[in-house]
């Protein structure tokens, strides 16, 4: 049975990733879109999710891709209408609202998927398997990119709830929480806020686990040279390096896993499997670590940021 | 069967509340204490929880009352030694570490209790019952006290993880999340940080729920006149006022419930019931709302605070 899908919040990530992934998956038929400004050619378009849900009763599932600050209200409408829901990352502006969505999905018997696309990067499962067979002594996460290149003029990421540098940084945390066998928790954090912004432009979080793991994560949006999305671990079986945002795994300098990037096709395969199995997948650990870092962290004021 | 109890972190709250509550409950026998500085007369005292657990194998359960930043390590030791654990509030410095403790307690088959003493204030259950029978239109939380009076020289509350004004404020949130029938979530917050401190001295959080509830919570540690620990709600059945930190319930100005305060005796009765039933009680909603407010909130710098 084909899943009749609608997408809400038509922007860059939808055009670049969601539309091609859905078009390439025979499990789905894209039947409608809703957006304040964007449009998708060849299907019915609406200005709001309410109008769309009222006009197209055949919709089985919706993907919510608007900024996280606006996701909860749309998700409640979709869930209460009995639709399965795919949430882009981060799944919401607060942990509490996503907990509520998960309870509502359970009550309605529909699937909720809080997606973390970086967990579907090519070498993530290989890294998880490698770490499962050895002892991790220390880990360093280096997630440093140029915000002007990757998020030009995206005001919402600087607003409260937009998470600032944690918008990419949460991708690293989604990988770390997948590849480590044991849960970690923040023990110290420093968040650097531009004096004219309400979200951090850089952050450092120190994590540990019950066995005293030494894990340092550095996030920076001011990186103008080579960009880095790397996770390196010293282990009993050598130095593991997961680079390129999860694309390539190497051990002691030798590449052991590299495949073409297929994050969004993999996400949509997983969502279809959830819908068919009548299950949800809502792991809030990455967002919880961000919230913990905000709660636990020291704040430093740094130079104003202008786009 | 008497529960052999040990208390860790002997300070003001232990002397004022825990020791009298335990002494008045025949389910418990206090057998040991561990603390860096404090002592309890008439029982064995130790400098560390490790030393205590090693020396007194008859301990069944421990109450952890040190500052939250130090609670996780002690809790892991107690849980791994097969002891039931009572956590003072807040249960930890991060949500993630408490999630880990809950998983460990489950794995070991022991009880973990993340206590919220204000939920055991005399009129809280009466307020819950009142609200269950009516529609809540709006709610105001006013938690305003003089930090110099209530937390003199307590440096840990100003340090990262100490939560600042949310140390009392989380009591209000523990009541709100108990008396409302439906979950709420923060939609806006402002946190005021003294320029010389790493924790907020005041905060305002606006919450809503799926039905658009208008809930405003104001926390302030700079209140030098009358102190307030009040929750007021406009409802279909009149104006509800829960005042004195949950002590007294009135409706349209008429007192409908007031009893002597019994918070800690009630907490220890509940903990004994959990231990006997082999259950845990770990509701992180109050701490999650604080983390959400830190993540979502705007920061404002205010006048330095000197004790």
Coordinates of C-alpha atoms in Angstrom, one line a residue:
Chain A
X1 CA 0.0 0.0 0.0
X2 CA 1.5 3.3 -1.1
X3 CA 1.8 5.9 1.7
X4 CA 0.2 9.2 0.6
X5 CA 2.6 11.8 1.9
X6 CA 2.3 15.5 2.4
X7 CA 5.2 17.9 3.2
X8 CA 4.9 21.0 5.3
X9 CA 7.4 23.9 5.3
X10 CA 8.9 24.0 1.8
X11 CA 12.4 25.4 2.0
X12 CA 16.0 24.5 1.1
X13 CA 16.2 21.2 3.0
X14 CA 12.9 20.0 1.4
X15 CA 14.1 20.8 -2.2
X16 CA 17.6 19.5 -1.6
X17 CA 16.8 16.3 0.3
X18 CA 13.1 15.4 1.0
X19 CA 11.7 15.7 -2.5
X20 CA 14.5 13.6 -4.2
X21 CA 14.3 11.0 -1.4
X22 CA 10.5 10.7 -1.7
X23 CA 10.6 10.6 -5.5
X24 CA 13.1 7.8 -5.4
X25 CA 11.0 5.6 -3.0
X26 CA 8.1 3.6 -4.4
X27 CA 6.6 3.3 -0.9
X28 CA 5.4 6.9 -1.2
X29 CA 3.2 9.1 -3.3
X30 CA 3.6 12.8 -2.7
X31 CA 0.1 14.2 -2.8
X32 CA 0.2 17.7 -1.3
X33 CA 2.3 20.4 0.2
X34 CA 1.7 23.3 2.6
X35 CA 3.9 26.3 3.1
X36 CA 3.7 30.0 3.8
X37 CA 6.0 30.8 0.9
X38 CA 7.3 27.7 -0.9
X39 CA 5.5 25.5 -3.5
X40 CA 6.1 22.1 -4.9
X41 CA 5.3 21.8 -8.7
X42 CA 2.9 19.1 -9.9
X43 CA 0.9 18.6 -6.7
X44 CA -1.8 20.5 -4.7
X45 CA -0.3 23.4 -2.6
X46 CA -1.9 25.0 0.4
X47 CA -1.0 28.0 2.7
X48 CA -1.6 26.1 5.9
X49 CA -1.6 22.6 7.2
X50 CA -5.2 23.0 8.4
X51 CA -6.4 23.9 4.9
X52 CA -4.4 21.0 3.5
X53 CA -5.7 18.4 6.0
X54 CA -9.3 19.5 5.3
X55 CA -8.9 19.5 1.5
X56 CA -7.0 16.2 1.1
X57 CA -8.4 13.5 3.3
X58 CA -6.3 10.8 1.5
X59 CA -3.1 12.0 3.2
X60 CA -1.7 9.2 5.4
X61 CA 1.5 10.9 6.6
X62 CA 3.1 14.3 6.8
X63 CA 6.7 15.4 7.0
X64 CA 7.1 18.6 9.1
X65 CA 10.0 20.7 7.9
X66 CA 9.3 24.2 9.2
X67 CA 11.6 25.7 11.8
X68 CA 11.3 23.9 15.1
X69 CA 9.5 26.8 16.9
X70 CA 6.4 26.1 14.7
X71 CA 6.5 22.4 14.6
X72 CA 4.4 21.4 17.7
X73 CA 1.1 23.0 16.6
X74 CA 1.3 21.5 13.2
X75 CA 2.2 18.1 14.6
X76 CA -0.8 18.1 17.0
X77 CA -3.1 18.8 14.1
X78 CA -1.7 16.0 12.0
X79 CA -1.6 13.5 14.8
X80 CA -5.2 14.4 16.0
X81 CA -6.3 13.9 12.3
X82 CA -4.8 10.4 12.5
X83 CA -1.8 11.0 10.3
X84 CA 1.7 9.5 10.8
X85 CA 4.3 12.3 11.4
X86 CA 7.9 12.6 10.3
X87 CA 9.7 15.4 12.2
X88 CA 12.8 17.1 10.7
X89 CA 15.5 17.7 13.2
X90 CA 15.5 19.1 15.8
X91 CA 12.0 17.6 16.6
X92 CA 10.8 20.7 18.5
X93 CA 11.8 23.8 20.4
X94 CA 11.5 22.1 23.7
X95 CA 11.8 18.5 25.0
X96 CA 8.4 18.8 26.8
X97 CA 6.5 19.4 23.6
X98 CA 8.0 16.4 21.9
X99 CA 7.2 14.2 24.9
X100 CA 3.6 15.3 24.5
X101 CA 3.7 14.5 20.8
X102 CA 5.0 11.0 21.5
X103 CA 2.2 10.4 24.0
X104 CA -0.4 11.7 21.5
X105 CA 0.9 9.4 18.7
X106 CA 0.7 6.5 21.1
X107 CA -2.9 7.4 22.0
X108 CA -3.9 7.7 18.4
X109 CA -2.1 4.6 17.3
X110 CA -0.1 6.4 14.6
X111 CA 3.7 6.6 14.0
X112 CA 5.8 9.5 15.1
X113 CA 9.4 9.6 13.8
X114 CA 11.8 12.1 15.3
X115 CA 14.4 12.0 12.6
X116 CA 18.2 12.5 13.0
X117 CA 19.5 12.4 9.4
X118 CA 23.2 12.2 10.5
X119 CA 22.5 8.8 12.1
X120 CA 21.9 7.6 8.6
X121 CA 25.3 8.8 7.3
X122 CA 27.2 6.0 5.5
X123 CA 29.7 5.0 8.1
X124 CA 27.8 5.5 11.4
X125 CA 26.7 1.9 11.8
X126 CA 30.2 0.7 11.0
X127 CA 31.6 3.0 13.7
X128 CA 29.0 1.7 16.2
X129 CA 30.1 -1.9 15.4
X130 CA 33.8 -1.0 15.8
X131 CA 33.3 0.7 19.2
X132 CA 31.1 -2.2 20.4
X133 CA 34.2 -4.4 20.2
X134 CA 36.6 -2.3 22.1
X135 CA 37.1 0.0 25.1
X136 CA 36.8 3.7 24.4
X137 CA 39.4 5.7 26.3
X138 CA 38.6 9.2 25.0
X139 CA 36.6 10.9 22.3
X140 CA 36.8 14.3 20.6
X141 CA 34.1 15.8 18.5
X142 CA 35.0 18.7 16.2
X143 CA 32.0 20.3 14.4
X144 CA 33.2 23.5 12.9
X145 CA 31.7 25.2 9.9
X146 CA 31.0 28.7 8.5
X147 CA 27.5 29.7 9.3
X148 CA 27.6 32.3 6.5
X149 CA 28.0 29.6 4.0
X150 CA 25.6 27.0 5.4
X151 CA 22.8 29.1 6.9
X152 CA 22.8 32.4 5.0
X153 CA 20.2 34.8 6.2
X154 CA 18.4 32.1 8.2
X155 CA 17.1 34.3 11.0
X156 CA 15.2 31.6 12.9
X157 CA 18.4 29.7 13.9
X158 CA 19.5 32.8 15.9
X159 CA 16.2 33.2 17.7
X160 CA 15.3 31.5 21.0
X161 CA 14.5 27.9 20.2
X162 CA 16.6 28.0 17.0
X163 CA 19.6 26.5 18.9
X164 CA 22.3 28.5 17.1
X165 CA 25.5 26.4 16.6
X166 CA 23.6 23.4 18.0
X167 CA 21.5 23.3 14.8
X168 CA 24.5 21.5 13.2
X169 CA 26.0 20.4 16.5
X170 CA 23.0 18.3 17.3
X171 CA 23.9 16.2 14.3
X172 CA 27.2 15.3 16.0
X173 CA 25.3 14.5 19.2
X174 CA 22.9 12.3 17.2
X175 CA 25.9 10.3 16.0
X176 CA 27.7 10.2 19.3
X177 CA 24.6 8.9 21.1
X178 CA 24.2 6.2 18.4
X179 CA 27.8 4.9 18.3
X180 CA 28.6 4.8 22.0
X181 CA 27.4 1.7 23.8
X182 CA 26.8 3.5 27.1
X183 CA 24.9 6.7 27.8
X184 CA 26.9 9.9 28.4
X185 CA 26.0 13.1 30.2
X186 CA 27.3 16.6 30.2
X187 CA 29.5 17.6 33.1
X188 CA 30.7 21.0 32.0
X189 CA 29.8 23.4 29.1
X190 CA 30.6 26.8 27.8
X191 CA 28.3 28.6 25.4
X192 CA 29.4 31.7 23.5
X193 CA 26.7 34.1 22.6
X194 CA 27.2 37.0 20.2
X195 CA 26.2 40.1 22.0
X196 CA 23.5 40.8 19.5
X197 CA 22.0 37.3 19.3
X198 CA 19.9 35.0 21.5
X199 CA 21.6 31.7 20.4
X200 CA 25.2 30.5 20.8
X201 CA 27.7 30.8 17.9
X202 CA 30.1 28.4 19.6
X203 CA 30.1 25.9 22.4
X204 CA 32.2 23.4 24.2
X205 CA 30.7 20.5 26.1
X206 CA 32.6 18.0 28.3
X207 CA 30.8 14.7 28.7
X208 CA 31.5 11.7 30.8
X209 CA 29.9 8.3 31.4
X210 CA 29.6 6.0 34.4
X211 CA 33.1 4.6 33.6
X212 CA 34.7 8.1 33.5
X213 CA 34.9 8.5 29.6
X214 CA 36.7 11.6 28.6
X215 CA 34.6 13.1 25.8
X216 CA 35.1 16.7 24.6
X217 CA 32.8 18.2 21.9
X218 CA 33.6 21.5 20.2
X219 CA 31.1 23.3 18.1
X220 CA 32.0 26.5 16.2
X221 CA 30.2 28.4 13.5
X222 CA 33.0 30.8 12.8
X223 CA 35.2 28.4 10.9
X224 CA 36.2 30.1 7.6
X225 CA 39.0 27.7 6.5
X226 CA 38.5 23.9 6.1
X227 CA 35.3 22.8 7.6
X228 CA 35.2 19.8 10.1
X229 CA 32.5 17.4 11.1
X230 CA 34.8 14.8 12.7
X231 CA 34.6 12.4 15.6
X232 CA 37.8 10.8 16.8
X233 CA 38.2 8.2 19.5
X234 CA 41.2 6.6 21.2
X235 CA 40.3 3.0 21.7
X236 CA 41.9 -0.3 22.7
X237 CA 41.8 -1.2 19.0
X238 CA 43.4 1.9 17.7
X239 CA 42.4 5.5 16.7
X240 CA 39.0 5.6 15.2
X241 CA 38.1 8.6 13.0
X242 CA 34.6 9.1 11.7
X243 CA 34.9 12.1 9.4
X244 CA 32.8 14.1 6.9
X245 CA 29.7 14.1 9.2
X246 CA 29.7 10.3 9.4
X247 CA 30.7 9.6 5.8
X248 CA 34.0 7.9 6.3
X249 CA 35.4 5.6 9.0
X250 CA 39.1 5.1 9.4
X251 CA 41.1 3.2 11.9
X252 CA 44.8 4.2 12.5
X253 CA 44.7 6.1 9.3
X254 CA 43.3 3.3 7.1
X255 CA 39.8 3.9 5.5
X256 CA 37.7 0.9 6.5
X257 CA 34.3 2.2 5.4
X258 CA 33.1 4.7 2.8
X259 CA 30.0 4.6 0.8
X260 CA 27.9 7.2 -1.1
X261 CA 25.8 9.4 1.1
X262 CA 22.2 8.3 1.3
X263 CA 20.9 9.9 4.5
X264 CA 17.4 11.1 3.4
X265 CA 16.6 8.0 1.3
X266 CA 17.5 5.9 4.4
X267 CA 15.4 8.1 6.6
X268 CA 12.4 7.7 4.4
X269 CA 12.9 3.9 4.2
X270 CA 13.0 3.8 8.0
X271 CA 9.8 5.9 8.3
X272 CA 7.9 3.6 5.8
X273 CA 9.0 0.6 8.0
X274 CA 7.8 2.4 11.1
X275 CA 4.4 3.1 9.5
X276 CA 4.0 -0.5 8.3
X277 CA 5.0 -1.8 11.7
X278 CA 2.8 0.6 13.6
X279 CA 5.7 1.8 15.7
X280 CA 7.2 5.2 16.6
X281 CA 10.9 6.2 16.9
X282 CA 11.4 9.1 19.2
X283 CA 14.8 9.3 20.7
X284 CA 15.3 12.6 22.4
X285 CA 18.8 12.1 23.6
X286 CA 20.5 14.5 21.2
X287 CA 18.1 17.4 22.1
X288 CA 18.3 16.4 25.8
X289 CA 22.1 16.9 25.7
X290 CA 21.6 20.3 24.1
X291 CA 19.1 21.3 26.8
X292 CA 21.5 19.9 29.5
X293 CA 24.3 22.0 28.1
X294 CA 22.2 25.1 28.2
X295 CA 21.1 24.4 31.7
X296 CA 24.6 23.4 33.0
X297 CA 26.7 25.7 30.8
X298 CA 28.6 28.9 31.5
X299 CA 27.7 31.8 29.2
X300 CA 30.2 34.0 27.6
X301 CA 29.4 37.1 25.6
X302 CA 31.4 37.4 22.3
X303 CA 31.6 39.7 19.4
X304 CA 28.4 40.6 17.6
X305 CA 27.5 38.5 14.6
X306 CA 26.2 40.1 11.4
X307 CA 25.1 38.0 8.5
Chain B
X1 CA 10.8 -5.4 57.6
X2 CA 12.6 -2.3 58.7
X3 CA 14.4 -0.4 55.9
X4 CA 18.0 0.3 57.0
X5 CA 18.6 3.8 55.7
X6 CA 21.8 5.9 55.3
X7 CA 21.9 9.6 54.5
X8 CA 24.6 11.2 52.4
X9 CA 25.3 15.0 52.4
X10 CA 24.5 16.3 55.8
X11 CA 23.4 19.9 55.6
X12 CA 20.5 22.2 56.6
X13 CA 17.8 20.3 54.7
X14 CA 18.8 17.0 56.3
X15 CA 18.8 18.4 59.8
X16 CA 15.5 20.4 59.3
X17 CA 13.6 17.8 57.3
X18 CA 15.1 14.4 56.6
X19 CA 16.2 13.4 60.1
X20 CA 12.8 14.3 61.8
X21 CA 10.9 12.6 59.0
X22 CA 12.9 9.4 59.3
X23 CA 12.8 9.4 63.1
X24 CA 9.0 9.7 63.0
X25 CA 8.6 6.7 60.6
X26 CA 8.8 3.2 62.0
X27 CA 9.5 1.8 58.6
X28 CA 13.0 3.1 58.8
X29 CA 16.1 2.7 61.0
X30 CA 18.8 5.2 60.3
X31 CA 22.1 3.3 60.4
X32 CA 24.8 5.5 58.9
X33 CA 25.6 8.8 57.4
X34 CA 28.3 10.1 55.0
X35 CA 29.3 13.7 54.5
X36 CA 32.4 15.8 53.9
X37 CA 31.6 18.1 56.8
X38 CA 28.4 17.2 58.5
X39 CA 27.7 14.5 61.1
X40 CA 24.7 12.8 62.6
X41 CA 24.9 12.0 66.3
X42 CA 24.3 8.4 67.5
X43 CA 25.1 6.6 64.3
X44 CA 28.2 5.7 62.3
X45 CA 29.6 8.5 60.2
X46 CA 31.8 8.3 57.2
X47 CA 33.7 10.8 55.0
X48 CA 32.6 9.3 51.8
X49 CA 29.8 7.1 50.5
X50 CA 32.3 4.5 49.3
X51 CA 33.7 4.1 52.8
X52 CA 30.2 3.9 54.2
X53 CA 28.9 1.3 51.7
X54 CA 32.0 -0.9 52.3
X55 CA 31.7 -0.7 56.1
X56 CA 28.0 -1.1 56.6
X57 CA 26.7 -3.9 54.4
X58 CA 23.3 -3.9 56.1
X59 CA 22.3 -0.6 54.4
X60 CA 19.1 -1.2 52.3
X61 CA 18.6 2.4 51.0
X62 CA 20.3 5.7 50.8
X63 CA 19.0 9.3 50.7
X64 CA 21.3 11.5 48.6
X65 CA 21.1 15.1 49.8
X66 CA 24.4 16.7 48.5
X67 CA 24.2 19.4 45.9
X68 CA 22.9 18.1 42.5
X69 CA 26.3 18.5 40.8
X70 CA 27.7 15.6 43.0
X71 CA 24.7 13.3 43.1
X72 CA 25.2 11.1 40.0
X73 CA 28.5 9.5 41.1
X74 CA 27.1 8.7 44.5
X75 CA 23.9 7.4 43.0
X76 CA 25.7 5.0 40.7
X77 CA 27.7 3.6 43.6
X78 CA 24.6 3.1 45.6
X79 CA 22.6 1.5 42.8
X80 CA 25.4 -0.7 41.7
X81 CA 25.7 -1.9 45.3
X82 CA 22.0 -2.9 45.1
X83 CA 20.7 -0.1 47.3
X84 CA 17.4 1.7 46.8
X85 CA 18.0 5.4 46.3
X86 CA 16.1 8.5 47.3
X87 CA 17.2 11.7 45.5
X88 CA 16.6 15.1 47.0
X89 CA 15.4 17.7 44.4
X90 CA 16.6 18.5 41.9
X91 CA 17.6 14.9 41.1
X92 CA 20.7 15.8 39.2
X93 CA 22.6 18.5 37.3
X94 CA 21.4 17.2 33.9
X95 CA 18.4 15.3 32.6
X96 CA 20.7 12.7 30.9
X97 CA 22.4 11.6 34.1
X98 CA 19.0 11.0 35.8
X99 CA 17.7 9.0 32.8
X100 CA 20.8 6.9 33.2
X101 CA 20.2 6.4 36.9
X102 CA 16.6 5.3 36.2
X103 CA 17.8 2.7 33.7
X104 CA 20.4 1.4 36.2
X105 CA 17.8 1.1 38.9
X106 CA 15.6 -0.9 36.6
X107 CA 18.5 -3.1 35.6
X108 CA 19.4 -3.8 39.2
X109 CA 15.8 -4.3 40.4
X110 CA 16.0 -1.6 43.0
X111 CA 13.8 1.5 43.6
X112 CA 14.8 5.0 42.5
X113 CA 12.8 7.9 43.8
X114 CA 13.3 11.4 42.3
X115 CA 11.6 13.3 45.1
X116 CA 9.7 16.6 44.7
X117 CA 8.8 17.6 48.2
X118 CA 6.4 20.4 47.2
X119 CA 4.2 17.9 45.5
X120 CA 3.6 16.6 49.1
X121 CA 2.4 20.0 50.4
X122 CA -1.0 19.8 52.2
X123 CA -3.3 21.2 49.5
X124 CA -1.7 20.0 46.3
X125 CA -3.9 16.9 45.8
X126 CA -7.0 19.0 46.6
X127 CA -5.9 21.5 43.9
X128 CA -5.5 18.7 41.5
X129 CA -8.9 17.3 42.2
X130 CA -10.5 20.8 41.9
X131 CA -8.8 21.5 38.5
X132 CA -9.8 18.0 37.2
X133 CA -13.4 19.0 37.4
X134 CA -13.3 22.3 35.5
X135 CA -11.7 24.1 32.6
X136 CA -8.5 26.1 33.3
X137 CA -8.5 29.4 31.4
X138 CA -5.3 30.9 32.7
X139 CA -2.8 30.3 35.4
X140 CA -0.2 32.5 37.1
X141 CA 2.7 31.3 39.2
X142 CA 4.4 33.8 41.4
X143 CA 7.5 32.3 43.3
X144 CA 9.3 35.3 44.8
X145 CA 11.6 35.1 47.8
X146 CA 14.7 36.7 49.2
X147 CA 17.7 34.5 48.4
X148 CA 19.7 36.1 51.2
X149 CA 17.2 34.9 53.7
X150 CA 16.7 31.3 52.3
X151 CA 20.1 30.4 50.8
X152 CA 22.7 32.5 52.7
X153 CA 26.2 31.8 51.5
X154 CA 25.2 28.7 49.5
X155 CA 27.6 29.1 46.6
X156 CA 26.6 25.9 44.8
X157 CA 23.3 27.3 43.8
X158 CA 25.0 30.0 41.8
X159 CA 27.4 27.7 40.0
X160 CA 26.6 26.0 36.7
X161 CA 24.2 23.1 37.5
X162 CA 23.0 24.8 40.7
X163 CA 20.0 26.3 38.8
X164 CA 19.9 29.7 40.6
X165 CA 16.3 30.9 41.1
X166 CA 15.1 27.6 39.7
X167 CA 16.2 25.8 42.9
X168 CA 13.0 27.1 44.5
X169 CA 11.3 27.6 41.2
X170 CA 11.4 23.9 40.4
X171 CA 9.2 23.4 43.4
X172 CA 6.5 25.5 41.7
X173 CA 7.0 23.5 38.5
X174 CA 6.7 20.3 40.4
X175 CA 3.3 21.4 41.7
X176 CA 2.1 22.8 38.4
X177 CA 2.9 19.5 36.6
X178 CA 1.1 17.6 39.2
X179 CA -2.2 19.7 39.4
X180 CA -2.8 20.2 35.7
X181 CA -4.4 17.4 33.9
X182 CA -2.7 18.0 30.6
X183 CA 1.1 18.5 29.9
X184 CA 2.4 22.0 29.3
X185 CA 5.5 23.2 27.5
X186 CA 7.5 26.4 27.5
X187 CA 6.9 28.8 24.6
X188 CA 8.9 31.8 25.7
X189 CA 11.3 32.5 28.6
X190 CA 13.5 35.3 29.9
X191 CA 16.4 34.5 32.3
X192 CA 18.1 37.3 34.2
X193 CA 21.7 36.5 35.1
X194 CA 23.6 38.7 37.6
X195 CA 26.8 39.8 35.7
X196 CA 29.0 38.1 38.2
X197 CA 27.1 34.8 38.4
X198 CA 26.5 31.7 36.3
X199 CA 22.9 31.0 37.3
X200 CA 19.8 33.2 36.9
X201 CA 18.5 35.3 39.8
X202 CA 15.1 35.8 38.1
X203 CA 13.1 34.2 35.3
X204 CA 9.8 34.4 33.5
X205 CA 8.5 31.5 31.6
X206 CA 5.4 31.5 29.4
X207 CA 3.8 28.0 29.0
X208 CA 1.0 26.7 26.9
X209 CA -0.7 23.4 26.2
X210 CA -2.4 21.8 23.3
X211 CA -5.6 23.8 24.1
X212 CA -3.8 27.1 24.2
X213 CA -3.6 27.5 28.0
X214 CA -2.2 30.8 29.1
X215 CA 0.3 30.1 31.9
X216 CA 2.8 32.6 33.1
X217 CA 5.4 31.7 35.8
X218 CA 7.5 34.4 37.5
X219 CA 10.5 33.5 39.6
X220 CA 12.4 36.1 41.5
X221 CA 15.1 35.8 44.2
X222 CA 15.3 39.6 44.9
X223 CA 12.0 39.8 46.8
X224 CA 12.7 41.6 50.0
X225 CA 9.1 42.4 51.2
X226 CA 6.4 39.7 51.6
X227 CA 7.5 36.4 50.1
X228 CA 5.2 34.6 47.6
X229 CA 4.9 31.0 46.6
X230 CA 1.5 31.2 45.0
X231 CA -0.4 29.6 42.0
X232 CA -3.6 31.2 40.9
X233 CA -5.9 29.9 38.2
X234 CA -9.0 31.3 36.5
X235 CA -11.3 28.4 35.9
X236 CA -14.9 27.6 35.0
X237 CA -15.5 27.0 38.7
X238 CA -14.0 30.2 40.0
X239 CA -10.6 31.6 40.9
X240 CA -8.4 29.0 42.5
X241 CA -5.5 30.1 44.7
X242 CA -2.9 27.6 46.0
X243 CA -0.8 29.6 48.3
X244 CA 2.1 29.2 50.8
X245 CA 3.9 26.8 48.5
X246 CA 1.0 24.4 48.3
X247 CA -0.2 24.8 51.9
X248 CA -3.6 26.4 51.4
X249 CA -6.2 26.1 48.7
X250 CA -8.9 28.7 48.3
X251 CA -11.6 29.2 45.7
X252 CA -13.1 32.7 45.2
X253 CA -11.5 33.8 48.4
X254 CA -12.8 31.0 50.6
X255 CA -10.3 28.6 52.1
X256 CA -11.3 25.0 51.1
X257 CA -8.3 23.1 52.2
X258 CA -5.6 23.7 54.8
X259 CA -3.7 21.2 56.9
X260 CA -0.4 21.1 58.8
X261 CA 2.6 20.8 56.6
X262 CA 3.9 17.2 56.3
X263 CA 6.0 17.2 53.1
X264 CA 9.0 15.1 54.2
X265 CA 7.1 12.6 56.3
X266 CA 4.9 12.1 53.2
X267 CA 8.0 11.7 51.0
X268 CA 9.4 9.1 53.3
X269 CA 6.1 7.2 53.4
X270 CA 6.0 7.2 49.6
X271 CA 9.6 6.0 49.4
X272 CA 8.9 3.1 51.8
X273 CA 5.9 2.1 49.7
X274 CA 8.0 2.2 46.5
X275 CA 10.7 0.0 48.1
X276 CA 8.1 -2.5 49.3
X277 CA 6.4 -2.6 45.9
X278 CA 9.6 -2.8 44.0
X279 CA 8.8 0.3 41.9
X280 CA 10.6 3.5 41.0
X281 CA 9.2 7.0 40.7
X282 CA 11.2 9.2 38.4
X283 CA 9.2 12.0 36.9
X284 CA 11.6 14.4 35.3
X285 CA 9.0 16.9 34.1
X286 CA 9.9 19.7 36.5
X287 CA 13.7 19.5 35.6
X288 CA 12.8 19.2 31.9
X289 CA 10.8 22.4 32.0
X290 CA 13.8 24.2 33.6
X291 CA 16.2 22.8 30.9
X292 CA 13.7 23.8 28.2
X293 CA 13.6 27.3 29.6
X294 CA 17.4 27.5 29.6
X295 CA 17.4 26.3 26.0
X296 CA 14.5 28.4 24.7
X297 CA 15.0 31.5 26.9
X298 CA 16.5 34.9 26.2
X299 CA 19.3 35.9 28.5
X300 CA 19.5 39.3 30.1
X301 CA 22.4 40.5 32.1
X302 CA 21.4 42.3 35.4
X303 CA 23.1 43.9 38.3
X304 CA 25.8 41.8 40.1
X305 CA 24.7 39.9 43.1
X306 CA 26.8 39.8 46.3
X307 CA 25.8 37.6 49.2

